[in-house]
PDB file of C-alpha atoms in Angstrom:
ATOM      1  CA  GLU A 598       9.977  -8.950  -3.829  1.00 85.00           C
ATOM      2  CA  GLU A 599      10.417  -6.362  -1.054  1.00 89.00           C
ATOM      3  CA  TRP A 600       7.133  -4.618  -1.889  1.00 88.00           C
ATOM      4  CA  ARG A 601       5.360  -7.978  -1.983  1.00 91.00           C
ATOM      5  CA  ASN A 602       6.558  -8.876   1.505  1.00 93.00           C
ATOM      6  CA  ASP A 603       5.729  -5.398   2.806  1.00 93.00           C
ATOM      7  CA  MET A 604       2.189  -5.546   1.411  1.00 93.00           C
ATOM      8  CA  TYR A 605       1.698  -9.086   2.683  1.00 92.00           C
ATOM      9  CA  GLU A 606       2.697  -8.014   6.189  1.00 93.00           C
ATOM     10  CA  GLU A 607       0.470  -4.944   6.082  1.00 93.00           C
ATOM     11  CA  ILE A 608      -2.542  -6.872   4.803  1.00 92.00           C
ATOM     12  CA  ASN A 609      -2.109  -9.672   7.318  1.00 93.00           C
ATOM     13  CA  SER A 610      -1.532  -7.305  10.233  1.00 94.00           C
ATOM     14  CA  ILE A 611      -5.301  -6.984  10.639  1.00 93.00           C
ATOM     15  CA  ASN A 612      -5.420 -10.663  11.616  1.00 93.00           C
ATOM     16  CA  LEU A 613      -3.162  -9.899  14.574  1.00 93.00           C
ATOM     17  CA  ILE A 614      -4.994  -6.746  15.625  1.00 92.00           C
ATOM     18  CA  LEU A 615      -8.676  -7.682  15.370  1.00 91.00           C
ATOM     19  CA  PRO A 616      -8.814 -10.656  17.758  1.00 91.00           C
ATOM     20  CA  THR A 617      -7.745  -8.458  20.692  1.00 88.00           C
ATOM     21  CA  THR A 618      -9.799  -5.403  19.727  1.00 88.00           C
ATOM     22  CA  HIS A 619     -13.134  -4.683  21.391  1.00 85.00           C
ATOM     23  CA  ALA A 620     -16.083  -4.526  19.025  1.00 82.00           C
ATOM     24  CA  GLY A 621     -17.601  -1.404  20.513  1.00 72.00           C
ATOM     25  CA  HIS A 622     -20.887  -0.533  22.127  1.00 63.00           C
ATOM     26  CA  ALA A 623     -23.841  -2.907  21.947  1.00 57.00           C
ATOM     27  CA  GLY A 624     -27.246  -3.219  23.540  1.00 55.00           C
ATOM     28  CA  GLY A 625     -28.151   0.451  23.432  1.00 55.00           C
ATOM     29  CA  TRP A 626     -25.537   1.724  25.891  1.00 59.00           C
ATOM     30  CA  GLY A 627     -22.935   4.277  25.014  1.00 59.00           C
ATOM     31  CA  ASP A 628     -22.904   6.704  22.139  1.00 63.00           C
ATOM     32  CA  ALA A 629     -25.046   5.376  19.273  1.00 60.00           C
ATOM     33  CA  ASN A 630     -22.867   7.295  16.773  1.00 63.00           C
ATOM     34  CA  ASP A 631     -19.650   5.702  18.073  1.00 68.00           C
ATOM     35  CA  PRO A 632     -18.609   3.048  15.541  1.00 74.00           C
ATOM     36  CA  GLY A 633     -16.559   1.230  18.150  1.00 84.00           C
ATOM     37  CA  GLU A 634     -12.911   0.430  18.524  1.00 88.00           C
ATOM     38  CA  LYS A 635     -12.943  -2.414  15.989  1.00 90.00           C
ATOM     39  CA  ALA A 636     -14.398  -0.166  13.274  1.00 90.00           C
ATOM     40  CA  ARG A 637     -11.785   2.511  13.997  1.00 91.00           C
ATOM     41  CA  VAL A 638      -8.996  -0.056  13.830  1.00 93.00           C
ATOM     42  CA  ILE A 639     -10.310  -1.397  10.519  1.00 94.00           C
ATOM     43  CA  ARG A 640     -10.525   2.123   9.050  1.00 94.00           C
ATOM     44  CA  THR A 641      -6.979   2.892  10.164  1.00 95.00           C
ATOM     45  CA  TRP A 642      -5.785  -0.413   8.677  1.00 95.00           C
ATOM     46  CA  ILE A 643      -7.553   0.278   5.363  1.00 96.00           C
ATOM     47  CA  ARG A 644      -5.906   3.718   5.188  1.00 96.00           C
ATOM     48  CA  ALA A 645      -2.488   2.176   5.859  1.00 95.00           C
ATOM     49  CA  VAL A 646      -2.990  -0.442   3.120  1.00 95.00           C
ATOM     50  CA  LEU A 647      -4.204   2.174   0.632  1.00 96.00           C
ATOM     51  CA  LEU A 648      -1.270   4.479   1.403  1.00 96.00           C
ATOM     52  CA  LYS A 649       1.163   1.625   0.764  1.00 95.00           C
ATOM     53  CA  ILE A 650      -0.594   0.768  -2.500  1.00 95.00           C
ATOM     54  CA  ILE A 651      -0.339   4.409  -3.589  1.00 96.00           C
ATOM     55  CA  HIS A 652       3.326   4.514  -2.558  1.00 95.00           C
ATOM     56  CA  TYR A 653       4.234   1.370  -4.502  1.00 95.00           C
ATOM     57  CA  LYS A 654       2.140   2.416  -7.507  1.00 96.00           C
ATOM     58  CA  THR A 655       3.949   5.767  -7.611  1.00 96.00           C
ATOM     59  CA  GLU A 656       7.315   4.024  -7.303  1.00 95.00           C
ATOM     60  CA  HIS A 657       6.351   1.612 -10.087  1.00 95.00           C
ATOM     61  CA  GLN A 658       5.367   4.499 -12.380  1.00 97.00           C
ATOM     62  CA  ARG A 659       8.655   6.262 -11.608  1.00 96.00           C
ATOM     63  CA  LEU A 660      10.628   3.138 -12.494  1.00 96.00           C
ATOM     64  CA  LEU A 661       8.655   2.687 -15.723  1.00 96.00           C
ATOM     65  CA  LYS A 662       9.382   6.287 -16.749  1.00 97.00           C
ATOM     66  CA  GLU A 663      13.047   5.822 -15.909  1.00 96.00           C
ATOM     67  CA  GLU A 664      13.203   2.633 -17.988  1.00 96.00           C
ATOM     68  CA  ALA A 665      11.365   4.270 -20.889  1.00 96.00           C
ATOM     69  CA  THR A 666      13.761   7.220 -20.793  1.00 96.00           C
ATOM     70  CA  THR A 667      16.744   4.883 -20.814  1.00 95.00           C
ATOM     71  CA  LEU A 668      15.346   2.961 -23.776  1.00 95.00           C
ATOM     72  CA  LEU A 669      14.661   6.197 -25.655  1.00 94.00           C
ATOM     73  CA  VAL A 670      18.185   7.476 -25.025  1.00 94.00           C
ATOM     74  CA  LEU A 671      19.653   4.187 -26.232  1.00 95.00           C
ATOM     75  CA  ALA A 672      17.454   4.228 -29.344  1.00 94.00           C
ATOM     76  CA  LEU A 673      18.488   7.807 -30.143  1.00 93.00           C
ATOM     77  CA  TRP A 674      22.134   6.966 -29.546  1.00 92.00           C
ATOM     78  CA  LYS A 675      21.853   3.952 -31.850  1.00 90.00           C
ATOM     79  CA  ALA A 676      20.100   6.056 -34.506  1.00 92.00           C
ATOM     80  CA  ASN A 677      22.888   8.659 -34.338  1.00 90.00           C
ATOM     81  CA  LEU A 678      25.500   5.953 -34.826  1.00 88.00           C
ATOM     82  CA  SER A 679      23.798   4.677 -37.977  1.00 77.00           C
TER      83      SER A 679
END
């Protein structure tokens, strides 16, 4: 549940940031290679979301390994008792 709320907040944070972010340069003025503030904000947001996904995926895999190890130990213990 905690990871779900955390991801929900991170994903929805873009809706709070974008409305007040300038789009960038238009009409031929400024640096043509500058993607603009909005593009930079979106890239930063995407990185933050991906990092959280990687973090929670890694944590999930760790928990699965821990559970599998526990089940294996219990199975071996049961087999030794038989």
